[in-house]
PDB file of C-alpha atoms in Angstrom:
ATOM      1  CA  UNK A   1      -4.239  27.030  16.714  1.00 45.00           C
ATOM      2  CA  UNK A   2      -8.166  26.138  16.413  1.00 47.00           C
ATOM      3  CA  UNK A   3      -7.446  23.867  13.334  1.00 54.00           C
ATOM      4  CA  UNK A   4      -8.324  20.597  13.413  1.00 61.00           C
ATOM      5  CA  UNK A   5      -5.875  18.154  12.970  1.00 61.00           C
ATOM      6  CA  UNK A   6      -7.545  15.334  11.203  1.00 61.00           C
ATOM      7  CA  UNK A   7      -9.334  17.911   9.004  1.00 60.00           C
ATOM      8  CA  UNK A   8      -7.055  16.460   5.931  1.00 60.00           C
ATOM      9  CA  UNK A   9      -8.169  13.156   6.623  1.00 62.00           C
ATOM     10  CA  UNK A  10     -11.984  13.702   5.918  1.00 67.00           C
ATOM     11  CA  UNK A  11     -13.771  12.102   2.695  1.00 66.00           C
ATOM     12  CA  UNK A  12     -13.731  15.050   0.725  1.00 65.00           C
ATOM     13  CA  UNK A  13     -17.097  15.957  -0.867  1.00 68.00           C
ATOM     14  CA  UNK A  14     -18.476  17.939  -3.949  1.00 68.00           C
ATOM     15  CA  UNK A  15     -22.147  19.786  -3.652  1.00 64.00           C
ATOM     16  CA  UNK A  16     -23.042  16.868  -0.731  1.00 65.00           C
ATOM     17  CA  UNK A  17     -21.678  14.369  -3.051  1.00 65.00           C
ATOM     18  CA  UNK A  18     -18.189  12.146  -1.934  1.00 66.00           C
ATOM     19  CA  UNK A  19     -15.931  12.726  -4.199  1.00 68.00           C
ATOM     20  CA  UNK A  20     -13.349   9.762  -2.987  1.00 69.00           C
ATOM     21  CA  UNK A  21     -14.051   8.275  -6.166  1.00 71.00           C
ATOM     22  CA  UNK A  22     -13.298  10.812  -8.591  1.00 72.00           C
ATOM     23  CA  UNK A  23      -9.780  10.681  -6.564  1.00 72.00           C
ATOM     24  CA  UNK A  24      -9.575   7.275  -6.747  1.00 73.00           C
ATOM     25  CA  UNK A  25      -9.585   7.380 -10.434  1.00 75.00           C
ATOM     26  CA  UNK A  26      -7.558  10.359 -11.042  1.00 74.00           C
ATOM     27  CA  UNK A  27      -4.177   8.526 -10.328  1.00 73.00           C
ATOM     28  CA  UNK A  28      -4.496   5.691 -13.507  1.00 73.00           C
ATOM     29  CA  UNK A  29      -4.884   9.514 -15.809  1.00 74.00           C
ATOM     30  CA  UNK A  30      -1.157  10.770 -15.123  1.00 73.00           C
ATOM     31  CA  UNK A  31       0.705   7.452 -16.009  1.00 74.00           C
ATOM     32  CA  UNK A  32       1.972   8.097 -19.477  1.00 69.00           C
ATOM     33  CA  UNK A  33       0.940   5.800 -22.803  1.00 71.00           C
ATOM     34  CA  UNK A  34       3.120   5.683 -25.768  1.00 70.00           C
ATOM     35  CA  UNK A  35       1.214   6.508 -28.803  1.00 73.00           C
ATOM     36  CA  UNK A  36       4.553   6.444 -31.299  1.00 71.00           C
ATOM     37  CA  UNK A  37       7.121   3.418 -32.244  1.00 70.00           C
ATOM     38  CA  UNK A  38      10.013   4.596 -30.592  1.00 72.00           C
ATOM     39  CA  UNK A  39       8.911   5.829 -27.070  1.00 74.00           C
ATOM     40  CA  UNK A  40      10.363   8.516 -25.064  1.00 76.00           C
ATOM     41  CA  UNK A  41      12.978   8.345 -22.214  1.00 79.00           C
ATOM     42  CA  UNK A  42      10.358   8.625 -19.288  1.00 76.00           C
ATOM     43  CA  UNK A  43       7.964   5.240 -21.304  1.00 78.00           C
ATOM     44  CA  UNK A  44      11.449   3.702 -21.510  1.00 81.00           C
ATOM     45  CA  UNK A  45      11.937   4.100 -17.381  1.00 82.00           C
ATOM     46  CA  UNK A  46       8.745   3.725 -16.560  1.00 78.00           C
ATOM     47  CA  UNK A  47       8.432  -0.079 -18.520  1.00 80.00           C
ATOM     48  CA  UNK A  48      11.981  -0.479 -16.921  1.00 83.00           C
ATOM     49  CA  UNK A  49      10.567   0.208 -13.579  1.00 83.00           C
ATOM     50  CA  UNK A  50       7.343  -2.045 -13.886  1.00 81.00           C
ATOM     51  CA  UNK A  51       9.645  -5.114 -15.755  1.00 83.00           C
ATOM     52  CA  UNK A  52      12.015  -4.980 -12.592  1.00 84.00           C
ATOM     53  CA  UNK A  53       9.160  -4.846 -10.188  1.00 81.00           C
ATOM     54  CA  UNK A  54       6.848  -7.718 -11.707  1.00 80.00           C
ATOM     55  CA  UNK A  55      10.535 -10.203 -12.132  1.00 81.00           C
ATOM     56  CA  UNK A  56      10.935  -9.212  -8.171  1.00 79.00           C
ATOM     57  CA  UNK A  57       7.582 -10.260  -7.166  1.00 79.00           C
ATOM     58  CA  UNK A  58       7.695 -12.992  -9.905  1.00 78.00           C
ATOM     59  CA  UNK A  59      10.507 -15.121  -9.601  1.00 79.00           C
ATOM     60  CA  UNK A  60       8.969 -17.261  -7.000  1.00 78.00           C
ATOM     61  CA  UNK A  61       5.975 -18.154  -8.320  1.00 77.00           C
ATOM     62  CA  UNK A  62       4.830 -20.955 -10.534  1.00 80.00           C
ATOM     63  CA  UNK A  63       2.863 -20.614 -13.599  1.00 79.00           C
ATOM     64  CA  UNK A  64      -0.324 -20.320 -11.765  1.00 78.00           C
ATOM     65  CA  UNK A  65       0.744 -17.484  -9.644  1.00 76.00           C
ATOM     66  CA  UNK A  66       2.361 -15.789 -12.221  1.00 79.00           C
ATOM     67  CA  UNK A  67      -1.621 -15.529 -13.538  1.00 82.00           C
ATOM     68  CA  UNK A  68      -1.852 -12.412 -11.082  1.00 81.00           C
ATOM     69  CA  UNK A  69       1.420 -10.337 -12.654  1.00 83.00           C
ATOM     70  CA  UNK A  70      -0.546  -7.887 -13.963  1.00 83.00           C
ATOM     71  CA  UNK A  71      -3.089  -7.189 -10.933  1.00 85.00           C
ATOM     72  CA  UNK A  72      -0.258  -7.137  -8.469  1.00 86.00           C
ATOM     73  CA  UNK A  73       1.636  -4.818 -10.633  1.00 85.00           C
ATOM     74  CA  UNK A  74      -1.463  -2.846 -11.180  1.00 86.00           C
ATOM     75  CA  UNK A  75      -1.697  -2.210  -7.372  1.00 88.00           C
ATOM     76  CA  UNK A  76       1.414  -1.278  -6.469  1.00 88.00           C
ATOM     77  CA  UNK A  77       0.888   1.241  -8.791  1.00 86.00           C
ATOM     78  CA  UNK A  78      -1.721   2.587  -7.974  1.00 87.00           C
ATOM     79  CA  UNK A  79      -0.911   2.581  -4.172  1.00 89.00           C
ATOM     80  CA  UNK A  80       2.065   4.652  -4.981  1.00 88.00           C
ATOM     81  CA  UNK A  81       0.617   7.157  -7.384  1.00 87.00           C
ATOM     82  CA  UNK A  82      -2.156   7.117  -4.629  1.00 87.00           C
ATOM     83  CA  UNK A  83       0.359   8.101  -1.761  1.00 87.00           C
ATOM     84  CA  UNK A  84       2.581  10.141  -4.129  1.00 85.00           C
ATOM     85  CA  UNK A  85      -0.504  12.387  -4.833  1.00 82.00           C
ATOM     86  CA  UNK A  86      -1.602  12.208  -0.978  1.00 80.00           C
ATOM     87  CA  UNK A  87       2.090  14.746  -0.060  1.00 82.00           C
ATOM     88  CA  UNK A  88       0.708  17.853  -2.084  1.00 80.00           C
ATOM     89  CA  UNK A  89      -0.994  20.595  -0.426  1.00 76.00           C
ATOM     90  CA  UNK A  90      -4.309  20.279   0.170  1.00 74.00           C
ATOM     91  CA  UNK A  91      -5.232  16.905  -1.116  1.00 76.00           C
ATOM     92  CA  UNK A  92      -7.062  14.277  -0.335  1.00 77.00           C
ATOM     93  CA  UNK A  93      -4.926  10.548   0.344  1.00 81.00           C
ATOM     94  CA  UNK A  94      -7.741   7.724   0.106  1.00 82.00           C
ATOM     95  CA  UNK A  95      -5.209   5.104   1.532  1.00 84.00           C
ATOM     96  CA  UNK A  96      -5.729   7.155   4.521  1.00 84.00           C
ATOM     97  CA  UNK A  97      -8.933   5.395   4.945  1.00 83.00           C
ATOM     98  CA  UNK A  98      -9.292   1.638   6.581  1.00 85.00           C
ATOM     99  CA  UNK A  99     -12.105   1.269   4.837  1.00 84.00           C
ATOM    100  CA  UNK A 100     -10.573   1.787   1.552  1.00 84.00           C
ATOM    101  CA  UNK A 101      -7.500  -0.356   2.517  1.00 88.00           C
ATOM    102  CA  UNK A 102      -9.798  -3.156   3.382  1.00 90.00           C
ATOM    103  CA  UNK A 103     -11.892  -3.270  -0.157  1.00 88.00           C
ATOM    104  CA  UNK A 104      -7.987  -4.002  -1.422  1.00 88.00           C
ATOM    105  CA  UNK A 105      -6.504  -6.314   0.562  1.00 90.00           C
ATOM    106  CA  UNK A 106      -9.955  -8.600   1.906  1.00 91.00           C
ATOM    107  CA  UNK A 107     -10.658  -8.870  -1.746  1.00 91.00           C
ATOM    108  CA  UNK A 108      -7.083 -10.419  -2.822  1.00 90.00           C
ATOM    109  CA  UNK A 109      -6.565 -12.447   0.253  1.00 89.00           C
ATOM    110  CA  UNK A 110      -9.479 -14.097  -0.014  1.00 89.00           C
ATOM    111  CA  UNK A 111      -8.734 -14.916  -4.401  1.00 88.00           C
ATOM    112  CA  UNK A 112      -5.353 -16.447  -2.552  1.00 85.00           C
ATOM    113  CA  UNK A 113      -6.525 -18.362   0.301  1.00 85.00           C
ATOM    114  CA  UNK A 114      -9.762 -19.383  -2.281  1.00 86.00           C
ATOM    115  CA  UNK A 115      -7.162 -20.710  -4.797  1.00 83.00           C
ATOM    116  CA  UNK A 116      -5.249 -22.447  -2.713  1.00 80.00           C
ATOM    117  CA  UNK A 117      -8.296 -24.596  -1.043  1.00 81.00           C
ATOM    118  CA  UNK A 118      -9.758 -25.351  -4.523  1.00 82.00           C
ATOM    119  CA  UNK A 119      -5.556 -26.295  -6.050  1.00 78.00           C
ATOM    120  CA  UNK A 120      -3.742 -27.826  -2.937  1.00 76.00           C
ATOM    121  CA  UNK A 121      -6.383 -28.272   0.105  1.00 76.00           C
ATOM    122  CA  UNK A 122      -4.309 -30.510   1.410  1.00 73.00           C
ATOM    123  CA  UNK A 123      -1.556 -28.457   1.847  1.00 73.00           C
ATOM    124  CA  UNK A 124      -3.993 -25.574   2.421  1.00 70.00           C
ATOM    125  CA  UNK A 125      -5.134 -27.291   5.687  1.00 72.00           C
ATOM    126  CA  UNK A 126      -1.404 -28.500   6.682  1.00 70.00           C
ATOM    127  CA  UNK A 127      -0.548 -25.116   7.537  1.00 70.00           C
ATOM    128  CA  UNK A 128      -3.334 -25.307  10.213  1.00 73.00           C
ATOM    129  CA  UNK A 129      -1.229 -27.602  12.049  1.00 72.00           C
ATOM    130  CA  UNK A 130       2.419 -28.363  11.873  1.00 68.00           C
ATOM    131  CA  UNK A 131       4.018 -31.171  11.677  1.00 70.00           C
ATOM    132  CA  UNK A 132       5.262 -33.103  14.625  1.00 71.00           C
ATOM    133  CA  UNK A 133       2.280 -30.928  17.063  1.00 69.00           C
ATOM    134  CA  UNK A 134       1.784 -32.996  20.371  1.00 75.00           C
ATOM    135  CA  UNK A 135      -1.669 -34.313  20.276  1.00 75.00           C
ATOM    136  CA  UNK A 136      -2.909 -32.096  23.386  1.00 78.00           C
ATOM    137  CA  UNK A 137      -1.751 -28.701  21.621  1.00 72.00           C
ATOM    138  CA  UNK A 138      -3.463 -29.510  18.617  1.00 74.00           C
ATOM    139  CA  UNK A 139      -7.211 -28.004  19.338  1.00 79.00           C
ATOM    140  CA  UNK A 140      -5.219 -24.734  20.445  1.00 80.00           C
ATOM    141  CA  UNK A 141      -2.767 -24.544  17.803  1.00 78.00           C
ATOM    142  CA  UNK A 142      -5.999 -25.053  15.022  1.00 78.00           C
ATOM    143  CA  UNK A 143      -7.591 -21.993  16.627  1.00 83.00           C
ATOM    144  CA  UNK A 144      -4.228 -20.127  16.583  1.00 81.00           C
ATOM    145  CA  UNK A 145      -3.755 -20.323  13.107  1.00 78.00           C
ATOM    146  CA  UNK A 146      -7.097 -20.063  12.535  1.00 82.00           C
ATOM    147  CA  UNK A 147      -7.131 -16.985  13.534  1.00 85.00           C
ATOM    148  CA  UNK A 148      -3.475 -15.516  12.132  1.00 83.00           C
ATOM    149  CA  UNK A 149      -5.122 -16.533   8.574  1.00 82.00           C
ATOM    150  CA  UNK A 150      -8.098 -14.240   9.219  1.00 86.00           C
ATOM    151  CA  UNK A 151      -6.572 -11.556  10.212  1.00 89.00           C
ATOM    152  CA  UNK A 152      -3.786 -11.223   7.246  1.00 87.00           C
ATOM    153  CA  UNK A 153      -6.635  -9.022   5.298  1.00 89.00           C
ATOM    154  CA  UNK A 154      -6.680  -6.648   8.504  1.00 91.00           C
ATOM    155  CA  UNK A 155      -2.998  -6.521   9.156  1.00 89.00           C
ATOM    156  CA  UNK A 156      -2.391  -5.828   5.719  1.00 89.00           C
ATOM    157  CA  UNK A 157      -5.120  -2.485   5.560  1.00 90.00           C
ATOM    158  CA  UNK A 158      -3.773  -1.373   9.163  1.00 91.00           C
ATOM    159  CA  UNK A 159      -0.175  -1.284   8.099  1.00 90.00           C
ATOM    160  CA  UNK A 160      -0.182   1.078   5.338  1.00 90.00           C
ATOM    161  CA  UNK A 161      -3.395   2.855   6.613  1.00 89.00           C
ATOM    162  CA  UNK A 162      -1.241   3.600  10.317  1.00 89.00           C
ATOM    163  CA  UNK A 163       2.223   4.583   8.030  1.00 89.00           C
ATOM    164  CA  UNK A 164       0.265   6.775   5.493  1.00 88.00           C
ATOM    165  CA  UNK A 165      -1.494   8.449   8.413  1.00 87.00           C
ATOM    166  CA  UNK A 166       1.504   8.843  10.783  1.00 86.00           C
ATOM    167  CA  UNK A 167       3.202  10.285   8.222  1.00 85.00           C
ATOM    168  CA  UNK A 168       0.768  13.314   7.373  1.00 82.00           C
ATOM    169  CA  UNK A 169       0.097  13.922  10.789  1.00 84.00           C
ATOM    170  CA  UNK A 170       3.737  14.678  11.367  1.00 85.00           C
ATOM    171  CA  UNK A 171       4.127  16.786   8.606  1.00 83.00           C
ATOM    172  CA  UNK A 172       1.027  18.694   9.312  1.00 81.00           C
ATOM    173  CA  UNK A 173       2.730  18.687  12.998  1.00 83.00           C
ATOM    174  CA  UNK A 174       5.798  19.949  11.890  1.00 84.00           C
ATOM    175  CA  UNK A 175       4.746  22.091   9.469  1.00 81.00           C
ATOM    176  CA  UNK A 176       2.442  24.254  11.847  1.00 80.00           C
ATOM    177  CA  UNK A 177       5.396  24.193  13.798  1.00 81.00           C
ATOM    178  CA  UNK A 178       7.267  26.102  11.368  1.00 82.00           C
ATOM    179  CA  UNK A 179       4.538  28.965  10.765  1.00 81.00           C
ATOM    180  CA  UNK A 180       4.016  29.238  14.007  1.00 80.00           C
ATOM    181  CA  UNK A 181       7.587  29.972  15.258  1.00 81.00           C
ATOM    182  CA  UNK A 182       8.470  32.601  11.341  1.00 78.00           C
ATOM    183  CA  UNK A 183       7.065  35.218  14.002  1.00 79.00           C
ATOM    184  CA  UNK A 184       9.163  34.327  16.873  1.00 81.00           C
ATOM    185  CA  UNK A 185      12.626  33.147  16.153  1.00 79.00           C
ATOM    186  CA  UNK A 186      13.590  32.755  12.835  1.00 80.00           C
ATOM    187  CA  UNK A 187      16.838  30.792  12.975  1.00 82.00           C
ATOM    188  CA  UNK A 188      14.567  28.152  15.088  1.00 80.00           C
ATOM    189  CA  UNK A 189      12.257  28.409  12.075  1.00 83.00           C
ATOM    190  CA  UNK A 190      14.841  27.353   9.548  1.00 86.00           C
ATOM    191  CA  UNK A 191      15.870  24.778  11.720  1.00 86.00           C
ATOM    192  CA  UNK A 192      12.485  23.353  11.664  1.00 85.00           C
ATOM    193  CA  UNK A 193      12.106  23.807   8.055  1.00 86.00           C
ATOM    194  CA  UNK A 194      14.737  21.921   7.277  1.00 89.00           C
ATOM    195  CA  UNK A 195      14.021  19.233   9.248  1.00 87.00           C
ATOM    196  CA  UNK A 196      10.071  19.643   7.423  1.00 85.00           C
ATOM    197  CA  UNK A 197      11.949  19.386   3.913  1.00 88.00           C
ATOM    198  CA  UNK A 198      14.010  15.919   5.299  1.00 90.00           C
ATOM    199  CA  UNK A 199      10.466  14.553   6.625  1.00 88.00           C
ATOM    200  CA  UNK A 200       9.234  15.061   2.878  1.00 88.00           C
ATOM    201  CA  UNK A 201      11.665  13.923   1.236  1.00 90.00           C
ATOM    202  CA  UNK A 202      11.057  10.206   4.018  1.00 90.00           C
ATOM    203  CA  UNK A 203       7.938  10.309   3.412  1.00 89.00           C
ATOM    204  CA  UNK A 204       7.788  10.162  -0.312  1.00 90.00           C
ATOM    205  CA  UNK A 205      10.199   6.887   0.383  1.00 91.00           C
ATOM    206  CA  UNK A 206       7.290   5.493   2.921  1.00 90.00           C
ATOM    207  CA  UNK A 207       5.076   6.104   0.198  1.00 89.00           C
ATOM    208  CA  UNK A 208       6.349   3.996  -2.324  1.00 89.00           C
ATOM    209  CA  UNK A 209       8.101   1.556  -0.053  1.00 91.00           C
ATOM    210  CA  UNK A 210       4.868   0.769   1.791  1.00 91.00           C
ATOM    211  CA  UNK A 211       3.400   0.551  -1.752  1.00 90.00           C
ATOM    212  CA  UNK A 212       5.573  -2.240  -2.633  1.00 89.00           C
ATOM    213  CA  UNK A 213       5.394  -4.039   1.268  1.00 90.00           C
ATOM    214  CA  UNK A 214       1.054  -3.967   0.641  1.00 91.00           C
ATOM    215  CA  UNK A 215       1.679  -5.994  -3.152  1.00 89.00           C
ATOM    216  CA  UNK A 216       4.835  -8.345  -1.635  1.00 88.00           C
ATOM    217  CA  UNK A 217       2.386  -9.630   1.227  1.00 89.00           C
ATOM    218  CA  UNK A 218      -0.331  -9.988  -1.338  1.00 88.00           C
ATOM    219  CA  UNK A 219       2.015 -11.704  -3.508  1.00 87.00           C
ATOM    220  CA  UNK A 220       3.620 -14.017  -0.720  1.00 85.00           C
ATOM    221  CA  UNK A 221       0.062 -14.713   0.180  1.00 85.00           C
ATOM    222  CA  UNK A 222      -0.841 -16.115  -3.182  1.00 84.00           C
ATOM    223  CA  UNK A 223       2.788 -18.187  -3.101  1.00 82.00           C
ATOM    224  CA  UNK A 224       1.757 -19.917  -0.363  1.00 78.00           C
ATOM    225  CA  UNK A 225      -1.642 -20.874  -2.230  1.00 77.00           C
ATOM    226  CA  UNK A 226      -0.483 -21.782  -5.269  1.00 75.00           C
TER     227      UNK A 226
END
């Protein structure tokens, strides 16, 4: 097979135009709004869904943090709808893209970590350098976490860019698999289908589970700034 296998993963674009933004804002137009008093049974899950969510990420912040509910729970929406979306033929998945991943999490990392210098610098710099640090390890243990606190942006856009991509590729893998081997065996090709259907069926879990990881680390991010 000639077809390239990170074809899927390309910006998609519309007469030489990208059209990664039109995507981007096509996931916000299928939640549903409740136009009536009493609202239907999928408003009534979906506000179930979103009040257990924000208490979960909630709980442990103080009134300050608690500032962000609605971003956070904005995100993790999106993120899902966005990976959701990203499993049906022929689509486009912009969490797919570092780049994208970064303009999420660099952005709210650096609200956090700006927070917390301009709230509680002094406990902002203690986590620079434990407590009870011999005096020579001090210079080293600076740069150390130094460093681990610049690159929380970058672990956080890696992590659900390498899952989201892992995941397609193996389907795609799989999948080509399957139509490649109706012509040959076909009890091989069931078995393979299966096994496709199982992989779908994990992956729509990895969507919305790495959804929720992306907003937790965001969220314990801004607990430890506030």
């Amino acid at each position: 097979m000639n077809e390239n296998l990170f074809a899927s993963f390309i910006a998609p674009t519309i007469l030489g135009l990208p059209a990664a933004v039109l995507i981007i804002l096509f996931p916000p137009l299928l939640i549903p709004t409740s136009k009536y008093l009493i609202n239907s049974r999928l408003i009534t899950t979906q506000q179930w869904l979103i009040k257990l969510t924000s208490k979960q990420m909630m709980t442990m912040h103080n009134t300050k943090g608690r500032t962000w509910s609605l971003m956070l729970v904005s995100l993790i929406i999106f993120i899902a709808t966005t990976n959701l979306l990203g499993l049906l033929p022929h689509s486009f998945t912009p969490t797919t893209q570092l780049s994208m991943n970064l303009a999420m999490a660099i952005p709210l990392w650096a609200g956090a970590v700006i927070m917390g210098f301009r709230s509680k610098i002094k406990n902002a710099l203690a986590h620079f350098l434990p407590q009870g640090t011999p005096t020579p390890l001090i210079p080293m243990l600076v740069i150390i976490e130094t460093i681990s606190l610049l690159i929380q942006p970058m672990a956080l856009a890696v992590r659900l860019t390498a899952n989201i991509t892992a995941g397609h590729l193996l389907m795609h893998l799989i999948g080509s698999a399957t139509l490649a081997m109706s012509t040959i065996n076909l009890p091989s090709t069931l078995i393979i289908f299966t096994i496709l259907i199982l992989l779908t069926i994990l992956e729509i879990a990895v969507a919305l589970i790495q959804a929720y990881v992306f907003t937790l680390l965001v969220s314990l991010y801004l607990h430890d700034n506030t």
